[in-house]
Every structure is written in C-alpha cells, then in structure tokens.
Coordinates of C-alpha atoms in Angstrom, one line a residue:
Chain A
M140 CA 40.4 -55.5 -36.1
S141 CA 39.3 -55.0 -39.8
F142 CA 35.8 -54.6 -41.1
D143 CA 34.1 -55.3 -44.1
V144 CA 33.3 -52.3 -46.1
P145 CA 31.7 -52.7 -49.7
D146 CA 33.0 -50.2 -52.1
N147 CA 29.8 -50.1 -54.1
L148 CA 27.9 -48.5 -51.0
Y149 CA 27.2 -45.2 -49.2
Y150 CA 27.6 -44.6 -45.9
L151 CA 26.6 -42.0 -42.9
E152 CA 28.6 -41.5 -40.2
S153 CA 26.0 -43.0 -38.0
H154 CA 27.0 -46.1 -39.8
E155 CA 24.2 -47.2 -42.1
W156 CA 24.9 -48.3 -45.3
I157 CA 22.8 -47.6 -48.7
D158 CA 22.8 -49.6 -52.1
P159 CA 22.2 -47.0 -54.8
D160 CA 20.9 -50.0 -57.5
T161 CA 18.5 -51.2 -55.3
G162 CA 17.7 -48.5 -52.4
R163 CA 18.6 -51.2 -49.6
V164 CA 19.5 -49.7 -46.3
G165 CA 21.2 -51.3 -43.1
I166 CA 23.8 -51.0 -40.6
S167 CA 27.4 -51.6 -41.1
D168 CA 29.6 -54.2 -40.2
F169 CA 31.4 -52.0 -38.0
A170 CA 28.1 -51.1 -36.1
Q171 CA 26.8 -54.8 -35.7
D172 CA 30.2 -55.8 -34.0
E173 CA 30.0 -52.7 -31.6
L174 CA 26.4 -53.8 -30.7
G175 CA 26.6 -56.8 -30.1
D176 CA 24.5 -59.8 -30.5
V177 CA 21.3 -58.0 -31.9
V178 CA 17.7 -59.3 -30.3
F179 CA 15.2 -57.3 -31.9
V180 CA 14.5 -54.6 -35.0
E181 CA 12.0 -52.0 -34.8
L182 CA 11.2 -51.0 -38.5
P183 CA 8.7 -48.3 -40.2
G184 CA 5.8 -49.6 -42.5
V185 CA 5.8 -49.4 -46.2
G186 CA 4.6 -46.7 -47.7
D187 CA 6.1 -44.4 -44.7
E188 CA 8.5 -41.3 -45.9
L189 CA 11.5 -40.7 -44.5
D190 CA 13.5 -37.3 -44.1
A191 CA 17.2 -37.6 -44.4
D192 CA 18.7 -38.1 -40.9
S193 CA 15.8 -38.9 -39.1
E194 CA 15.1 -41.9 -37.0
F195 CA 13.4 -44.6 -38.7
G196 CA 14.0 -47.0 -36.6
V197 CA 15.6 -49.1 -33.8
V198 CA 18.1 -51.8 -33.5
E199 CA 18.1 -53.3 -29.9
S200 CA 20.9 -55.2 -28.7
I201 CA 21.9 -57.2 -25.5
K202 CA 23.7 -53.9 -24.0
A203 CA 22.2 -51.4 -26.2
V204 CA 19.1 -49.8 -28.0
S205 CA 19.9 -47.3 -31.0
D206 CA 18.4 -45.2 -33.1
I207 CA 18.5 -46.0 -37.2
Y208 CA 19.1 -42.8 -39.3
A209 CA 17.7 -42.4 -43.0
P210 CA 20.4 -42.1 -45.3
V211 CA 18.6 -40.0 -47.8
S212 CA 14.7 -39.0 -47.9
G213 CA 12.3 -41.4 -49.6
E214 CA 9.8 -43.7 -49.5
V215 CA 9.6 -46.8 -47.9
T216 CA 8.9 -50.0 -50.4
D217 CA 9.6 -53.2 -48.3
V218 CA 11.0 -54.0 -45.4
N219 CA 13.1 -57.0 -44.0
E220 CA 9.9 -59.1 -42.2
T221 CA 12.4 -61.7 -41.6
L222 CA 14.1 -60.1 -38.8
E223 CA 11.2 -60.4 -36.7
D224 CA 12.0 -63.7 -36.2
E225 CA 16.0 -63.8 -36.9
P226 CA 17.2 -60.3 -35.8
E227 CA 20.5 -62.1 -35.7
L228 CA 21.2 -61.7 -39.0
V229 CA 21.9 -58.3 -39.1
N230 CA 25.0 -59.7 -36.9
D231 CA 25.8 -62.8 -39.6
D232 CA 24.9 -60.7 -42.8
P233 CA 24.8 -56.9 -42.2
F234 CA 25.8 -56.0 -45.6
G235 CA 22.9 -58.8 -47.5
D236 CA 20.4 -60.7 -45.4
G237 CA 20.8 -58.5 -42.4
W238 CA 19.4 -55.4 -44.5
L239 CA 16.6 -53.2 -42.8
V240 CA 14.4 -51.0 -45.5
E241 CA 14.4 -50.6 -49.2
L242 CA 14.2 -46.9 -50.4
D243 CA 12.6 -45.1 -53.2
F244 CA 14.8 -42.3 -53.7
D245 CA 16.3 -39.4 -55.8
D246 CA 19.9 -40.1 -56.6
A247 CA 21.1 -36.4 -56.1
D248 CA 21.1 -37.1 -52.6
L249 CA 23.9 -39.8 -52.2
D250 CA 26.3 -36.7 -52.9
D251 CA 26.2 -35.9 -49.4
L252 CA 27.1 -39.5 -48.0
L253 CA 30.3 -40.7 -47.4
T254 CA 32.0 -43.4 -50.0
A255 CA 33.4 -46.4 -48.9
E256 CA 36.6 -44.9 -49.2
E257 CA 35.6 -41.8 -46.9
Y258 CA 33.6 -44.6 -44.5
R259 CA 36.9 -46.5 -44.0
D260 CA 38.4 -43.5 -42.4
Q261 CA 36.2 -42.7 -40.1
I262 CA 36.2 -46.3 -38.4
A263 CA 39.8 -46.7 -39.3
Chain B
M681 CA 23.8 -35.9 18.0
S682 CA 27.6 -36.8 18.2
G683 CA 27.9 -39.9 19.9
S684 CA 24.6 -41.2 19.1
P685 CA 24.0 -44.8 18.0
Y686 CA 22.1 -43.5 15.1
A687 CA 24.6 -40.9 14.1
P688 CA 27.9 -42.3 14.7
H689 CA 29.9 -39.3 14.1
T690 CA 32.7 -38.1 17.0
E691 CA 32.6 -33.8 16.9
A692 CA 36.4 -34.7 16.3
E693 CA 35.3 -37.0 13.3
T694 CA 32.7 -34.3 11.9
D695 CA 35.0 -31.0 12.7
A696 CA 37.6 -32.8 10.4
M697 CA 35.4 -33.4 7.3
L698 CA 34.0 -29.9 7.5
D699 CA 37.4 -28.9 8.0
A700 CA 38.8 -31.2 5.0
V701 CA 35.5 -29.6 2.7
G702 CA 36.0 -26.2 4.2
V703 CA 33.2 -24.8 6.3
D704 CA 32.9 -23.6 10.0
S705 CA 29.6 -26.0 10.3
V706 CA 27.1 -28.4 9.6
E707 CA 24.3 -25.6 8.9
E708 CA 26.4 -24.0 6.2
L709 CA 25.9 -27.4 3.8
F710 CA 22.4 -26.5 3.6
D711 CA 20.4 -23.5 1.4
I712 CA 17.1 -24.2 3.4
P713 CA 15.2 -20.9 2.9
D714 CA 13.8 -19.1 6.3
S715 CA 10.6 -19.4 5.0
V716 CA 10.7 -23.1 5.3
R717 CA 13.1 -23.7 8.6
F718 CA 11.9 -24.8 11.6
D719 CA 14.0 -22.7 13.7
G720 CA 12.7 -24.3 17.7
E721 CA 13.1 -27.3 19.8
F722 CA 12.0 -30.5 18.9
G723 CA 10.8 -30.9 22.4
I724 CA 11.3 -34.9 22.9
D725 CA 13.1 -36.0 25.7
A726 CA 15.4 -38.7 25.7
K727 CA 13.8 -42.3 27.3
S728 CA 14.7 -45.5 27.8
E729 CA 13.2 -47.8 25.3
Q730 CA 10.8 -49.6 27.7
A731 CA 9.7 -45.5 28.6
A732 CA 9.5 -44.9 25.2
V733 CA 7.0 -48.0 23.7
A734 CA 4.9 -47.7 27.2
E735 CA 4.4 -43.9 25.7
T736 CA 3.6 -44.4 22.0
E737 CA 1.0 -47.1 23.3
R738 CA -1.0 -45.0 25.7
R739 CA -1.0 -42.8 22.7
L740 CA -2.0 -45.1 20.2
A741 CA -4.8 -46.1 22.7
K742 CA -6.6 -42.7 22.4
N743 CA -7.6 -44.0 18.6
D744 CA -11.1 -44.8 18.3
D745 CA -11.3 -48.6 17.4
L746 CA -13.7 -48.6 14.5
A747 CA -15.3 -52.0 12.7
E748 CA -14.0 -51.0 9.2
F749 CA -16.5 -51.2 6.1
L750 CA -14.9 -48.7 4.0
G751 CA -13.8 -50.5 1.0
R752 CA -13.4 -48.3 -2.3
G753 CA -10.0 -49.4 -3.2
H754 CA -8.5 -50.9 -0.1
Y755 CA -9.7 -54.2 0.8
E756 CA -8.6 -56.7 3.7
H757 CA -8.4 -60.3 3.7
Y758 CA -7.2 -62.5 6.3
V759 CA -3.5 -63.0 5.3
P760 CA -2.2 -66.6 6.4
S761 CA 0.7 -66.7 9.2
L762 CA 2.4 -68.1 6.6
V763 CA 3.2 -64.8 4.1
D764 CA 4.7 -63.4 7.3
H765 CA 7.3 -65.8 8.3
L766 CA 8.5 -66.8 4.6
S767 CA 8.5 -63.0 3.7
Q768 CA 10.5 -62.0 6.4
R769 CA 13.0 -64.6 5.8
S770 CA 16.2 -62.3 6.0
E771 CA 17.2 -63.3 1.9
F772 CA 13.5 -61.9 1.0
I773 CA 13.9 -58.3 3.0
T774 CA 14.5 -55.4 0.7
S775 CA 12.1 -53.2 -1.4
Y776 CA 15.1 -53.6 -4.0
T777 CA 15.3 -54.6 -7.6
Q778 CA 16.8 -58.0 -7.5
Y779 CA 19.4 -57.1 -10.3
Q780 CA 22.2 -59.4 -9.4
P781 CA 21.0 -62.8 -10.8
E782 CA 23.7 -64.7 -9.4
V783 CA 22.7 -64.2 -5.6
T784 CA 18.9 -63.5 -5.9
Q785 CA 17.1 -66.2 -7.7
G786 CA 15.2 -67.3 -4.7
F787 CA 13.5 -63.7 -4.9
L788 CA 13.2 -63.7 -9.1
Q789 CA 11.5 -67.3 -9.1
V790 CA 9.3 -65.5 -6.6
L791 CA 8.5 -62.8 -9.1
F792 CA 8.7 -64.5 -11.8
E793 CA 5.7 -67.0 -10.1
Y794 CA 4.0 -63.6 -9.3
Q795 CA 4.2 -62.7 -13.4
S796 CA 3.1 -66.1 -14.0
L797 CA 0.3 -65.9 -11.7
L798 CA -1.4 -62.7 -13.2
V799 CA -0.6 -63.8 -16.8
E800 CA -3.1 -67.1 -15.7
L801 CA -5.8 -64.8 -14.3
T802 CA -5.7 -62.3 -17.0
G803 CA -5.1 -64.7 -19.9
L804 CA -2.8 -62.2 -21.1
G805 CA 0.9 -62.8 -22.5
V806 CA 2.9 -61.1 -20.7
A807 CA 2.9 -59.1 -16.7
N808 CA 5.5 -57.2 -15.2
C809 CA 6.4 -57.5 -11.7
S810 CA 4.9 -54.7 -10.6
M811 CA 4.3 -51.0 -9.8
Y812 CA 3.7 -48.5 -7.6
D813 CA 0.3 -49.0 -7.5
E814 CA -3.2 -49.0 -9.9
A815 CA -3.3 -45.7 -10.5
T816 CA 0.3 -45.2 -11.9
A817 CA -0.8 -48.4 -13.9
L818 CA -3.6 -47.0 -15.5
A819 CA -1.5 -43.9 -16.1
E820 CA 1.1 -46.2 -17.9
A821 CA -1.3 -48.1 -19.8
A822 CA -2.8 -44.9 -21.5
L823 CA 1.1 -44.2 -22.4
L824 CA 1.7 -47.3 -23.9
A825 CA -1.7 -47.1 -26.5
K826 CA -0.5 -43.4 -27.2
R827 CA 2.9 -45.0 -28.0
V828 CA 1.3 -48.2 -30.2
R829 CA -1.5 -46.7 -31.7
A830 CA -0.9 -45.7 -35.3
T831 CA -3.1 -42.4 -35.1
S832 CA -2.4 -38.6 -33.9
G833 CA -5.2 -39.4 -31.8
D834 CA -5.1 -38.5 -27.6
R835 CA -8.7 -39.2 -26.0
V836 CA -8.5 -41.6 -22.7
L837 CA -11.8 -42.4 -21.7
V838 CA -12.5 -43.6 -17.9
P839 CA -16.0 -44.3 -16.3
D840 CA -17.3 -41.7 -14.2
Y841 CA -17.1 -43.9 -11.5
V842 CA -13.5 -44.0 -11.3
R843 CA -12.3 -42.7 -8.4
D844 CA -11.3 -38.5 -8.4
G845 CA -7.4 -39.8 -7.1
H846 CA -7.0 -42.2 -10.1
V847 CA -8.0 -39.8 -12.4
S848 CA -5.7 -37.0 -11.1
V849 CA -3.0 -39.3 -10.9
L850 CA -3.9 -40.5 -14.7
E851 CA -3.9 -36.9 -15.6
N852 CA -0.4 -35.8 -14.1
Y853 CA 1.2 -38.3 -15.2
T854 CA 0.5 -38.3 -18.6
A855 CA 0.7 -34.2 -18.7
G856 CA 3.7 -33.9 -20.9
A857 CA 2.2 -36.8 -23.4
D858 CA -0.4 -35.0 -25.3
V859 CA -2.9 -37.0 -23.9
T860 CA -6.8 -36.1 -22.6
V861 CA -8.7 -37.6 -20.3
E862 CA -12.4 -37.6 -20.5
R863 CA -14.7 -39.3 -19.0
Y864 CA -18.2 -41.3 -19.9
P865 CA -21.3 -41.7 -18.1
T866 CA -22.7 -45.3 -16.3
D867 CA -25.9 -46.8 -16.2
D868 CA -27.3 -48.2 -12.7
G869 CA -23.3 -48.3 -11.7
N870 CA -22.0 -50.1 -15.2
V871 CA -20.8 -48.6 -18.7
D872 CA -23.5 -47.4 -20.5
L873 CA -22.6 -48.7 -23.6
D874 CA -24.7 -46.4 -25.7
A875 CA -23.5 -43.2 -23.9
L876 CA -19.8 -44.7 -24.8
A877 CA -20.4 -45.1 -28.5
D878 CA -21.7 -41.6 -28.4
V879 CA -18.3 -40.1 -27.4
A880 CA -16.2 -43.0 -29.1
D881 CA -13.9 -42.1 -32.3
D882 CA -11.1 -42.6 -34.2
D883 CA -9.3 -40.2 -31.7
V884 CA -9.8 -42.4 -28.8
V885 CA -6.4 -44.4 -28.1
L886 CA -7.6 -45.9 -24.7
V887 CA -10.8 -47.4 -23.1
Y888 CA -10.7 -47.7 -19.4
A889 CA -13.6 -50.0 -17.5
E890 CA -13.7 -51.7 -14.0
N891 CA -14.5 -55.0 -12.7
P892 CA -15.5 -55.0 -10.1
T893 CA -16.3 -51.0 -10.4
T894 CA -15.5 -48.7 -7.8
V895 CA -18.8 -48.9 -6.3
G896 CA -18.9 -52.6 -6.2
T897 CA -20.9 -53.6 -9.5
I898 CA -20.1 -56.5 -11.2
E899 CA -19.8 -55.5 -15.1
E900 CA -21.7 -57.3 -17.6
S901 CA -21.1 -56.3 -20.7
L902 CA -17.4 -55.7 -21.1
D903 CA -16.7 -57.9 -24.0
A904 CA -19.1 -55.4 -25.8
V905 CA -16.7 -52.4 -24.6
G906 CA -13.8 -54.5 -25.9
D907 CA -15.5 -54.7 -29.3
L908 CA -16.3 -50.8 -29.4
A909 CA -13.0 -50.0 -28.5
D910 CA -11.8 -52.6 -31.3
D911 CA -14.1 -51.1 -34.1
H912 CA -12.2 -47.5 -33.1
D913 CA -8.5 -48.9 -33.1
A914 CA -8.4 -48.1 -29.8
L915 CA -7.0 -50.2 -26.7
F916 CA -9.1 -51.4 -23.6
C917 CA -7.6 -51.2 -20.5
L918 CA -9.4 -53.5 -18.0
G919 CA -8.6 -52.4 -13.7
S920 CA -9.5 -55.8 -11.6
D921 CA -7.5 -57.3 -9.3
P922 CA -6.5 -61.1 -8.7
V923 CA -9.1 -62.1 -6.4
A924 CA -12.3 -60.8 -8.4
M925 CA -10.1 -62.0 -11.4
S926 CA -10.5 -65.4 -10.2
V927 CA -14.4 -65.4 -10.5
L928 CA -15.2 -63.1 -12.8
Q929 CA -14.6 -63.3 -16.7
R930 CA -11.1 -63.6 -18.2
P931 CA -10.0 -60.3 -19.3
A932 CA -8.8 -61.6 -22.2
D933 CA -12.1 -63.2 -22.7
V934 CA -13.6 -60.3 -23.3
G935 CA -11.1 -58.3 -25.5
A936 CA -8.3 -56.3 -23.2
D937 CA -5.4 -55.5 -24.0
V938 CA -4.0 -54.4 -21.1
V939 CA -5.0 -55.2 -17.0
V940 CA -4.2 -53.1 -14.5
G941 CA -5.3 -53.1 -11.2
D942 CA -4.0 -53.5 -7.0
A943 CA -2.5 -57.2 -5.8
S944 CA -2.2 -56.1 -2.7
V945 CA -5.4 -57.8 -1.7
L946 CA -3.0 -60.4 -1.6
G947 CA -0.5 -61.0 1.3
M948 CA -1.1 -57.3 2.6
P949 CA -3.3 -55.6 5.1
T950 CA -4.9 -52.1 4.4
S951 CA -2.2 -50.6 4.6
Y952 CA -2.6 -46.4 4.6
G953 CA -2.5 -46.2 1.0
M954 CA 0.3 -48.3 -0.4
G955 CA -0.6 -50.7 -3.3
L956 CA 0.4 -53.5 -5.4
G957 CA 0.2 -51.9 -9.2
V958 CA -0.8 -55.0 -11.9
F959 CA 0.2 -54.1 -15.2
A960 CA -0.2 -57.1 -17.7
C961 CA -0.5 -57.0 -21.5
K962 CA -0.8 -58.6 -24.9
E963 CA 2.5 -60.1 -26.2
E964 CA 2.8 -58.1 -28.8
F965 CA 3.4 -55.0 -26.7
L966 CA 6.1 -56.8 -24.7
R967 CA 8.3 -54.0 -25.8
Q968 CA 6.3 -51.6 -24.3
V969 CA 5.9 -52.8 -21.0
P970 CA 6.9 -50.0 -18.3
G971 CA 8.7 -51.4 -15.4
R972 CA 10.3 -54.3 -14.7
L973 CA 10.0 -58.2 -16.1
V974 CA 11.7 -61.3 -15.1
G975 CA 12.6 -63.7 -17.2
A976 CA 13.4 -67.5 -17.4
S977 CA 16.4 -68.5 -18.9
E978 CA 19.2 -71.2 -18.6
D979 CA 22.5 -70.8 -16.7
A980 CA 26.1 -71.7 -18.3
D981 CA 25.1 -75.3 -16.7
G982 CA 22.1 -75.4 -18.9
T983 CA 20.0 -75.2 -15.7
R984 CA 16.7 -73.3 -15.2
A985 CA 17.5 -69.6 -14.1
Y986 CA 15.8 -66.3 -13.8
T987 CA 16.9 -62.8 -14.5
L988 CA 15.6 -59.3 -15.2
T989 CA 15.3 -59.0 -18.5
L990 CA 14.4 -56.7 -21.7
Q991 CA 16.4 -53.9 -19.6
T992 CA 17.2 -52.3 -22.9
R993 CA 13.5 -50.9 -22.9
E994 CA 13.8 -49.2 -19.2
Q995 CA 15.5 -45.7 -18.6
H996 CA 18.6 -46.3 -17.0
I997 CA 20.1 -47.5 -19.8
R998 CA 17.9 -45.7 -22.3
K999 CA 17.4 -42.2 -21.4
E1000 CA 14.9 -40.0 -23.1
R1001 CA 13.7 -42.5 -25.2
A1002 CA 12.9 -45.2 -22.5
T1003 CA 9.4 -47.4 -22.5
S1004 CA 8.4 -45.3 -19.7
N1005 CA 10.3 -43.5 -16.4
I1006 CA 9.6 -46.1 -13.9
C1007 CA 12.8 -47.9 -13.2
T1008 CA 11.4 -49.8 -10.0
N1009 CA 8.9 -52.3 -8.4
Q1010 CA 6.9 -53.1 -5.0
A1011 CA 8.8 -56.3 -5.0
W1012 CA 8.6 -57.7 -1.9
V1013 CA 5.0 -56.7 -1.7
A1014 CA 4.8 -58.9 -4.7
L1015 CA 6.3 -61.5 -3.4
R1016 CA 4.1 -61.7 -0.4
A1017 CA 1.3 -61.7 -3.0
A1018 CA 2.7 -64.4 -4.6
I1019 CA 3.2 -66.6 -1.5
H1020 CA -0.6 -65.8 0.0
A1021 CA -1.5 -66.9 -3.9
A1022 CA 0.4 -70.0 -4.1
S1023 CA -0.9 -70.8 -0.2
L1024 CA -4.4 -70.6 -1.1
G1025 CA -3.9 -72.5 -3.8
A1026 CA -6.2 -72.2 -7.3
D1027 CA -9.2 -73.5 -5.4
G1028 CA -8.6 -71.5 -2.3
L1029 CA -8.5 -68.5 -4.3
V1030 CA -11.7 -69.0 -6.2
D1031 CA -13.4 -69.9 -2.2
L1032 CA -12.1 -66.3 -1.4
A1033 CA -13.4 -64.8 -4.7
N1034 CA -17.4 -66.8 -4.0
R1035 CA -17.4 -65.5 -0.5
M1036 CA -16.8 -62.0 -1.6
V1037 CA -19.8 -62.5 -4.0
E1038 CA -21.8 -63.7 -1.3
L1039 CA -21.1 -61.4 1.4
P1040 CA -22.1 -58.5 -0.2
R1041 CA -25.5 -59.7 -1.3
D1042 CA -26.0 -60.9 2.2
L1043 CA -25.3 -57.9 4.0
A1044 CA -27.1 -55.9 1.7
A1045 CA -30.7 -58.0 1.9
R1046 CA -30.4 -57.6 5.8
L1047 CA -29.7 -53.5 5.3
D1048 CA -32.5 -53.5 2.8
D1049 CA -34.6 -55.0 6.0
V1050 CA -34.0 -51.9 7.5
R1051 CA -36.5 -49.4 7.8
G1052 CA -35.0 -46.1 5.7
V1053 CA -32.6 -48.3 3.8
Q1054 CA -32.7 -49.4 0.1
A1055 CA -29.8 -51.7 -0.8
P1056 CA -28.1 -52.7 -2.7
A1057 CA -29.0 -49.3 -4.5
N1058 CA -27.9 -50.5 -7.7
D1059 CA -29.8 -53.4 -9.2
R1060 CA -26.8 -56.0 -10.1
H1061 CA -24.7 -58.1 -8.8
H1062 CA -21.7 -57.0 -6.6
F1063 CA -18.1 -58.2 -5.2
R1064 CA -17.0 -56.9 -2.0
E1065 CA -18.6 -53.8 -1.7
F1066 CA -22.2 -52.2 -2.6
L1067 CA -24.2 -48.7 -2.1
A1068 CA -27.1 -48.2 0.1
H1069 CA -29.4 -45.6 -0.6
T1070 CA -30.5 -44.0 2.6
D1071 CA -33.6 -41.9 3.4
Q1072 CA -31.9 -40.0 5.8
P1073 CA -29.0 -37.8 4.7
A1074 CA -26.3 -40.3 4.6
P1075 CA -23.5 -38.1 6.1
A1076 CA -25.5 -37.9 8.9
I1077 CA -25.9 -41.8 9.1
A1078 CA -22.3 -42.6 8.6
A1079 CA -21.6 -40.1 11.5
D1080 CA -24.1 -41.9 13.4
L1081 CA -22.4 -45.4 12.8
E1082 CA -19.1 -43.8 13.7
A1083 CA -20.7 -43.2 17.3
E1084 CA -21.7 -46.6 17.4
G1085 CA -18.6 -47.5 16.6
F1086 CA -18.5 -48.2 12.4
A1087 CA -16.6 -46.5 10.0
V1088 CA -18.5 -46.6 6.6
N1089 CA -18.4 -43.9 3.7
A1090 CA -20.9 -41.6 2.7
V1091 CA -20.4 -41.0 -1.1
D1092 CA -23.4 -38.5 -1.7
D1093 CA -26.2 -36.9 0.5
H1094 CA -28.4 -40.1 0.2
H1095 CA -25.5 -43.3 -1.1
V1096 CA -23.7 -45.4 1.7
Q1097 CA -20.9 -47.8 0.5
I1098 CA -20.3 -50.9 2.6
C1099 CA -17.9 -53.4 1.9
V1100 CA -17.5 -56.9 3.4
T1101 CA -15.1 -59.1 3.1
D1102 CA -13.7 -62.6 5.5
A1103 CA -12.0 -59.6 8.1
N1104 CA -15.0 -57.9 8.9
E1105 CA -17.7 -60.2 8.4
H1106 CA -17.8 -61.1 12.2
A1107 CA -19.0 -57.4 12.8
T1108 CA -21.9 -57.4 10.4
D1109 CA -24.5 -58.3 13.2
A1110 CA -23.6 -55.4 15.1
L1111 CA -23.6 -53.3 12.2
V1112 CA -27.1 -54.6 11.0
A1113 CA -27.9 -53.6 14.3
A1114 CA -26.2 -49.9 14.3
F1115 CA -28.1 -49.5 10.9
E1116 CA -31.5 -50.0 12.5
E1117 CA -30.8 -47.6 15.4
V1118 CA -29.8 -44.8 12.5
A1119 CA -31.5 -45.1 10.0
N1120 CA -35.2 -44.1 10.3

C-alpha cells in the first residue's frame, strides 16, 4: 500500500505535516490510515503559543487516542472548527480539508523537519 | 487443605506444581514479614453445614436489635420484591463490566435505562453507568473541573456541612492533582451566600453544595450558588440522590454543571457503607466523564443495540493520559436501582419523595412538643432527616435512647440527627415516647 506524501510539505517523525507557505499543520495520510476512523479531534485555541515537539492536541479514533505534536514553535492563528462536527475529514482529506491548525512560525525552524523524500523513506 | 472442596488440589498435585517451579513448600512462594504474619491456629473446628448455620444464628442473635434513625448518607426505602427476583436472574449475577455486547444486551439496556433516568432527573446531558460512591464521584467532579477550566486555579469549595469522610476522600483522591479543598460557612443549615461570595475568586475551579444537605435541610438559593460559580468561571457541582431529585429543583435548572450523589437509596438496603455513585454532567464534558458509558447504537442488521462507548477515554486504553483511573462501576447495584425506579414509575417516585418531606416535618413537630427538645433545629424545610436541639447533653440522650432500643446520631453537644423514611416510620410513635422518657 502506498501513501500520499505531497512534495511541498515538511514532516515530523511522529507523522505531522506543515505547509511552509500557509503554516497549516495536519497529520499524514499514513497516520490517518494507522489510526482508523477518527471520531474526535481536540485542538488548542487561537492565540495559543506552541513549542516545537510539544503536544498541542489529541486525535481520537475508534481504536486509539493519539497526541499531536507541533512541528515548529509558533502562535496558533487559526483552527479548523469544521472538525468539531466532521472529524472524518482527517481520514478523507488529511492534507486538505482535514487540516488541524494554522501557525505563525519562523521559516528557519523548517530545517529541523523531514523533507517529503525523507518521510517517504521513514514510512516505507 | 488438600482435598477440601474449596481448595481442590490433592497433595500429589500440589507437590508436582511445587516441583515444577523449583520450591519445597507453598510457604516459600510468599514473602510475608514476621511482624504481620499470623503464626497461630485459627481455632475453627470443622462442623456440618447445619451445625455451622445454627452457631452463626446463635451469635447473630446477640446483636442489639435497634430501631434505626441514623441517616447521614445511608437511607433505607422499602425495596419491592420484584427487584430481588429480577436482579438475581443468572444473566444479571455479575458486578463486572459488560464488555461484550454480543452476550450482554439485556444488562447493557438496563444500564442505559439507569443513565437515562439520571439524565431525566438531573436535566443534564450525560450520566455514566455508576461509580463506587458519592465521595469518589465528588472527587472525580473536582478533577474534571480542574481539567476543563482554562486557568491555573486550584481551589475547590465545599460547604462546612459536608461529612468529614467525604472531604477526606476528596483530599486523598485529588492529592496528586494540585487541588486545594476549602470549606465555606453555612447559615442555619444552608449555604451562606454572602460568606461564599467573600471566599470565591477566579482561582476557584469547583463550587459544591448538596440538596438535601447532610443535616437534611433543603437548599433555598441554589440558583444563586450556580450564578456565583458562573461569575468566576467555576463549575457548580450539586450532590443529591434520585429520590430527592424527583421533587426538589432540577439540578440543570439551578445551573449545575455536574451532579454527584448516591443512587443506592433505590434498590438497596442500608448496606454497611457500600454506595452507588451518581455522576452526571453537561454534554460538553462528554469526553471528560470518568468511568463507563453505555451507548445506544445499531447492529449490522440495523437493530437497536447497546454497547460500552468512548472507551478510548479510559485508563485501559490511554494509560497515563486517561480521563481518570476509574475503569469500573457498580453495574449490578445500578441495575437494582434502575429496576426499583422502573417498578415505582414516575408517579411512584414522586409519591415516595413527597413522603420524605412529610415524614420529617411531622416527626419534628411531635418531638418539638416533648419537653427538653426543639425540633427542627434549623428553620428550614427538610428531606428525610433533621437536627433536633436537646437541652440535656446529646450524647447522653443518644445513649439513653439506645438503651430504649433506638439508634440516633448525636452530632454535637446538644444536637441529635433523626432520619425517618418509609422503612422506620412504624417506629416513630415509640421513638417519641422514648424521647419523653429521656429528654428532660
């Protein structure tokens, strides 16, 4: 089985992604597949300050509850409120409508993350 | 013990097992310090069943047979015989959690009904399928408040009428969670709103009150308590029970965020400390509810079916990130409470609750006519129980009443507490007569 890993994103070993252009953060196609049907997503509030690699939310599926980690440090500028009613978007469109939060961050921090190619190697 | 029907291994089997694990005796398997090891003989002679029953009955007959008016957390109502008959069906005889929906639909349905009963009585969105007792439910409410409240505050305010045992459990249970329990003053048996307003601030995570209170008074300003908690963005937790909630103000209507209490007033006799913890809360805290939840769903054929739900909140899946350490419940006791409530029906429950207002009112009036007694001591309405002021020292009066065949609590130097329900109302004439003997 092969998983979608868009080239334009950066990744964490713990399967989160960040879009360097928009600052949007989510979990990868591989992660949503491992979790199974997502039934609940707990997210921070707008204005919260996140530290890189710290837990900032929870994704609950029918078989597990997983913490989500911040790829970079930054302030939360937006959260995906649609997930309150439609958590299944995380499964259906993990890199699109299933995004979790949007961060205001420092581009230099992206250097610590995995490229799409490196992440592909990790989940291969 | 070898060969006993209760320890069915033969000596040869025991020896073979010891040999397999490489030790010489059963004793070697245990490491019990000498200081706590019992090294004597138990002195229990083997008897036939008939002789053992006779001996036990002889000893039990030595107990005093007192008419009990104790209350203070343990209340007896007549339990219809239907409850015994149904709850002792073999399908129901387990206190263990109903993990397997494919074999426990009946039990799960009753627990769902129990939850639904509490949702109806509290007016709150969700109730779990029971906790151990009221005290642990209160402690879980404090932990929930600490989790959901967005500030660093840590104060939990409880009224000074809350029994010491409950406060002790609350303090123990929350010891690791950075919660401080403080008592606030009451006035004539009810919450003192001014005093509460004085101590409440934005560091408060939970305000607790009871209805009825520990001394049996009915609270008169709960909506103001709810507003006060709200003003400080704290949760309001109300302690009650399903009989009382049948006639008293509905918790949701006075702003309660969480309701705790003891539902063993239904389905159980007073049983030496065992309880049935109620836990209900607003639906917005659904994922913060401790313990077990039964949900209604559909099976593969589209038929209504029941199952434990939201288990990912629990410790057996989530370990240190769990909502609480409680992974169990009082399933069979909850089942009995649900059957009792269903057999009474809504009208029967309200009739019973109305009696619990009339009985203490009438008994207090009669005791007030006894020289040396003023009852009720609090100028309030009461539910099931009340304090009576005694001119003579209360402990001496309680002792004298015991000699006359009655158990009542002396709560301080000049107050006794008296609880009257349908279970002991037949003894009220005799109790009043006994008071006339001992009170002046």
